[in-house]
Short mmCIF file of C-alpha atoms and ligand atoms in Angstrom, two decimals:
data_model
loop_
_atom_site.label_atom_id
_atom_site.label_comp_id
_atom_site.label_asym_id
_atom_site.label_seq_id
_atom_site.Cartn_x
_atom_site.Cartn_y
_atom_site.Cartn_z
CA UNK A 1 0.00 0.00 0.00
CA UNK A 2 1.56 3.28 -1.14
CA UNK A 3 -0.12 6.23 0.47
CA UNK A 4 0.15 9.97 0.64
CA UNK A 5 -1.29 11.47 3.80
CA UNK A 6 -2.25 15.14 3.90
CA UNK A 7 -4.13 17.36 6.31
CA UNK A 8 -4.04 20.77 7.97
CA UNK A 9 -1.98 21.51 11.07
CA UNK A 10 -3.73 20.39 14.23
CA UNK A 11 -5.94 17.78 12.60
CA UNK A 12 -4.13 14.90 14.34
CA UNK A 13 -2.35 13.65 11.24
CA UNK A 14 0.88 12.72 13.03
CA UNK A 15 -0.84 10.42 15.51
CA UNK A 16 -2.96 8.78 12.83
CA UNK A 17 0.00 8.34 10.47
CA UNK A 18 1.83 6.34 13.13
CA UNK A 19 -1.20 4.11 13.79
CA UNK A 20 -1.72 3.62 10.07
CA UNK A 21 1.89 2.64 9.39
CA UNK A 22 1.85 0.24 12.36
CA UNK A 23 -1.26 -1.49 11.07
CA UNK A 24 -0.03 -1.62 7.46
CA UNK A 25 3.52 -2.57 8.49
CA UNK A 26 5.03 0.00 6.18
CA UNK A 27 7.39 2.87 7.07
CA UNK A 28 6.15 6.34 7.98
CA UNK A 29 8.05 8.59 5.63
CA UNK A 30 7.80 12.11 6.98
CA UNK A 31 9.62 14.80 5.06
CA UNK A 32 10.90 16.42 8.27
CA UNK A 33 12.44 13.11 9.37
CA UNK A 34 14.04 12.28 6.03
CA UNK A 35 15.49 15.77 5.75
CA UNK A 36 17.14 15.37 9.17
CA UNK A 37 18.20 11.81 8.34
CA UNK A 38 19.65 12.76 4.95
CA UNK A 39 21.68 15.55 6.52
CA UNK A 40 22.89 13.27 9.31
CA UNK A 41 23.93 10.47 6.95
CA UNK A 42 25.70 13.03 4.76
CA UNK A 43 24.69 11.51 1.43
CA UNK A 44 25.28 13.70 -1.64
CA UNK A 45 21.70 14.93 -1.64
CA UNK A 46 21.72 15.23 2.15
CA UNK A 47 24.74 17.52 1.94
CA UNK A 48 23.02 19.56 -0.74
CA UNK A 49 19.96 19.94 1.48
CA UNK A 50 22.16 21.02 4.36
CA UNK A 51 23.55 23.93 2.35
CA UNK A 52 20.05 25.39 2.10
CA UNK A 53 19.14 24.66 5.71
CA UNK A 54 22.40 26.18 6.99
CA UNK A 55 21.76 29.27 4.87
CA UNK A 56 18.31 29.55 6.44
CA UNK A 57 16.63 28.85 3.11
CA UNK A 58 13.82 26.49 2.16
CA UNK A 59 15.05 23.24 0.66
CA UNK A 60 14.02 23.35 -3.04
CA UNK A 61 11.35 20.91 -4.21
CA UNK A 62 13.80 19.06 -6.50
CA UNK A 63 16.20 18.41 -3.62
CA UNK A 64 13.32 17.26 -1.41
CA UNK A 65 12.27 14.97 -4.28
CA UNK A 66 15.76 13.44 -4.41
CA UNK A 67 15.71 12.89 -0.64
CA UNK A 68 12.32 11.20 -0.92
CA UNK A 69 13.56 9.03 -3.80
CA UNK A 70 16.56 7.98 -1.71
CA UNK A 71 14.32 7.08 1.24
CA UNK A 72 11.69 5.23 -0.80
CA UNK A 73 14.39 3.17 -2.53
CA UNK A 74 15.34 1.55 0.80
CA UNK A 75 14.25 -2.08 1.25
CA UNK A 76 11.72 -1.41 4.01
CA UNK A 77 9.68 0.83 1.68
CA UNK A 78 9.64 -1.65 -1.18
CA UNK A 79 6.16 -2.93 -0.41
CA UNK A 80 4.66 0.33 0.68
CA UNK A 81 4.91 3.54 2.66
CA UNK A 82 2.90 6.37 4.13
CA UNK A 83 4.31 9.64 2.80
CA UNK A 84 3.60 12.54 5.15
CA UNK A 85 4.40 16.18 4.40
CA UNK A 86 4.83 15.96 0.62
CA UNK A 87 3.33 17.07 -1.74
CA UNK A 88 2.28 20.28 -0.02
CA UNK A 89 1.85 22.27 -3.22
CA UNK A 90 0.54 21.51 -6.69
CA UNK A 91 4.08 21.97 -8.08
CA UNK A 92 5.32 19.20 -5.78
CA UNK A 93 2.82 16.74 -7.25
CA UNK A 94 4.82 16.45 -10.46
CA UNK A 95 8.07 16.13 -8.48
CA UNK A 96 6.54 13.17 -6.66
CA UNK A 97 5.19 11.72 -9.92
CA UNK A 98 8.74 11.84 -11.24
CA UNK A 99 10.18 10.19 -8.12
CA UNK A 100 7.62 7.37 -8.22
CA UNK A 101 8.18 6.96 -11.96
CA UNK A 102 11.92 6.50 -11.38
CA UNK A 103 11.13 3.85 -8.76
CA UNK A 104 8.59 2.21 -11.05
CA UNK A 105 5.73 2.39 -8.55
CA UNK A 106 2.35 4.16 -8.36
CA UNK A 107 0.30 5.61 -5.53
CA UNK A 108 -2.63 3.56 -4.30
CA UNK A 109 -4.42 6.22 -2.26
CA UNK A 110 -4.21 9.77 -1.04
CA UNK A 111 -5.84 10.33 2.33
CA UNK A 112 -6.83 13.79 3.39
CA UNK A 113 -7.81 14.29 7.01
CA UNK A 114 -10.33 17.11 7.43
CA UNK A 115 -11.82 19.01 10.35
CA UNK A 116 -13.67 22.32 10.64
CA UNK A 117 -11.41 25.32 11.27
CA UNK A 118 -13.21 26.03 14.54
CA UNK A 119 -12.41 22.55 15.87
CA UNK A 120 -8.72 22.89 14.97
CA UNK A 121 -8.52 26.29 16.61
CA UNK A 122 -10.09 24.81 19.74
CA UNK A 123 -7.71 21.83 19.79
CA UNK A 124 -4.51 23.78 19.25
CA UNK A 125 -5.62 26.98 20.96
CA UNK A 126 -6.41 25.08 24.18
CA UNK A 127 -2.93 23.60 24.49
CA UNK A 128 -0.82 24.64 27.45
CA UNK A 129 2.70 23.50 28.22
CA UNK A 130 4.89 23.47 31.28
CA UNK A 131 8.01 25.55 30.50
CA UNK A 132 9.87 23.59 33.17
CA UNK A 133 9.41 19.96 32.08
CA UNK A 134 7.54 20.23 28.78
CA UNK A 135 4.38 18.45 29.91
CA UNK A 136 1.47 19.21 27.60
CA UNK A 137 -2.06 19.90 28.81
CA UNK A 138 -5.30 21.00 27.20
CA UNK A 139 -7.80 23.29 28.88
CA UNK A 140 -10.71 21.04 27.80
CA UNK A 141 -9.51 17.55 27.01
CA UNK A 142 -6.57 17.22 29.43
CA UNK A 143 -6.73 19.96 32.07
CA UNK A 144 -4.23 20.13 34.94
CA UNK A 145 -5.61 19.33 38.38
CA UNK A 146 -5.45 22.95 39.39
CA UNK A 147 -6.03 25.46 36.56
CA UNK A 148 -2.96 26.95 34.89
CA UNK A 149 -0.44 24.98 36.95
CA UNK A 150 1.66 21.91 36.05
CA UNK A 151 0.60 18.76 37.96
CA UNK A 152 4.19 17.53 38.32
CA UNK A 153 6.15 20.61 39.30
CA UNK A 154 3.67 23.39 40.05
CA UNK A 155 5.10 25.75 37.41
CA UNK A 156 2.67 28.16 35.70
CA UNK A 157 1.64 26.77 32.30
CA UNK A 158 2.15 28.80 29.14
CA UNK A 159 0.73 28.85 25.63
CA UNK A 160 3.32 28.34 22.89
CA UNK A 161 3.43 31.22 20.38
CA UNK A 162 2.55 28.67 17.64
CA UNK A 163 -0.69 27.84 19.45
CA UNK A 164 -1.98 31.40 19.54
CA UNK A 165 -5.27 31.66 17.69
CA UNK A 166 -4.11 34.20 15.08
CA UNK A 167 -1.04 32.06 14.30
CA UNK A 168 -3.21 28.95 13.90
CA UNK A 169 -5.58 30.78 11.55
CA UNK A 170 -2.63 32.03 9.54
CA UNK A 171 -1.24 28.47 9.17
CA UNK A 172 -4.68 27.18 8.19
CA UNK A 173 -4.89 29.93 5.58
CA UNK A 174 -1.57 28.83 4.07
CA UNK A 175 -2.79 25.24 4.04
CA UNK A 176 -6.06 26.21 2.32
CA UNK A 177 -4.22 28.19 -0.32
CA UNK A 178 -1.35 25.81 -1.08
CA UNK A 179 -2.37 22.31 -0.05
CA UNK A 180 -6.13 22.06 -0.59
CA UNK A 181 -5.51 22.26 -4.36
CA UNK A 182 -3.28 19.19 -3.96
CA UNK A 183 -6.24 17.25 -2.60
CA UNK A 184 -8.39 18.44 -5.53
CA UNK A 185 -5.76 17.36 -8.03
CA UNK A 186 -5.63 13.85 -6.56
CA UNK A 187 -9.44 13.76 -6.43
CA UNK A 188 -9.41 14.30 -10.20
CA UNK A 189 -7.14 11.27 -10.51
CA UNK A 190 -9.61 9.24 -8.46
CA UNK A 191 -7.07 8.65 -5.70
CA UNK A 192 -8.45 10.85 -2.93
CA UNK A 193 -10.19 9.51 0.14
CA UNK A 194 -11.47 12.20 2.49
CA UNK A 195 -11.47 11.20 6.15
CA UNK A 196 -13.42 13.00 8.85
CA UNK A 197 -10.80 13.94 11.45
CA UNK A 198 -13.24 15.05 14.16
CA UNK A 199 -13.97 13.10 17.33
CA UNK A 200 -11.69 10.86 19.33
CA UNK A 201 -8.56 9.28 17.79
CA UNK A 202 -10.01 5.75 17.86
CA UNK A 203 -13.04 6.81 15.81
CA UNK A 204 -10.81 8.63 13.33
CA UNK A 205 -8.57 5.59 12.97
CA UNK A 206 -11.61 3.40 12.32
CA UNK A 207 -12.62 5.74 9.49
CA UNK A 208 -9.07 5.55 8.10
CA UNK A 209 -9.25 1.78 8.04
CA UNK A 210 -12.59 1.96 6.24
CA UNK A 211 -10.91 4.36 3.81
CA UNK A 212 -8.40 1.66 2.92
CA UNK A 213 -11.27 -0.33 1.43
CA UNK A 214 -12.43 2.57 -0.78
CA UNK A 215 -11.28 3.78 -4.23
ZN1 ZN B 1 6.02 20.94 35.05
#
């Protein structure tokens, strides 16, 4: 099973990707991880990527494509993978097409996890962290025993700048503009399966498994 997994920030994609790869027994290929791995291993393309990262620049799509090709060519990905974080733009679709063409494989499905903006804002906006030990709470779903204070060490909890509502809405806007067209493009190819990402993680995972039967 060769899958692409897309979804907006805060939809719970990371958690679900891990469960999905465990159940399918295929590797979770996240672009963040392979970028770090490529740079660590110091392969030719990894070194190229590092030049951009060290210069504080975005790694170009073609270089990302080469990193993905290198990762997907490894034996553990021969029978399948869940690709997470690429393609994020319509331009990256053809890069991925090219990578898969070189490997002689095709995508089986593209899953997009969806949730209403308001729900995502509530999920991410309610997060609080302990600046002392990094414990993560949520004002609704996982509140500390006494409000605003870490259970373990009593430190006052904070909201990360990334979890501020205006920052979340900004990131969702970028996703809508750049990545939603990716889902549409795959829908036209008949590969897209839209999964409702609302509710508890078990229910979402059940819908994902049903999605494996579709298309
Ligand atoms: Zn603490």
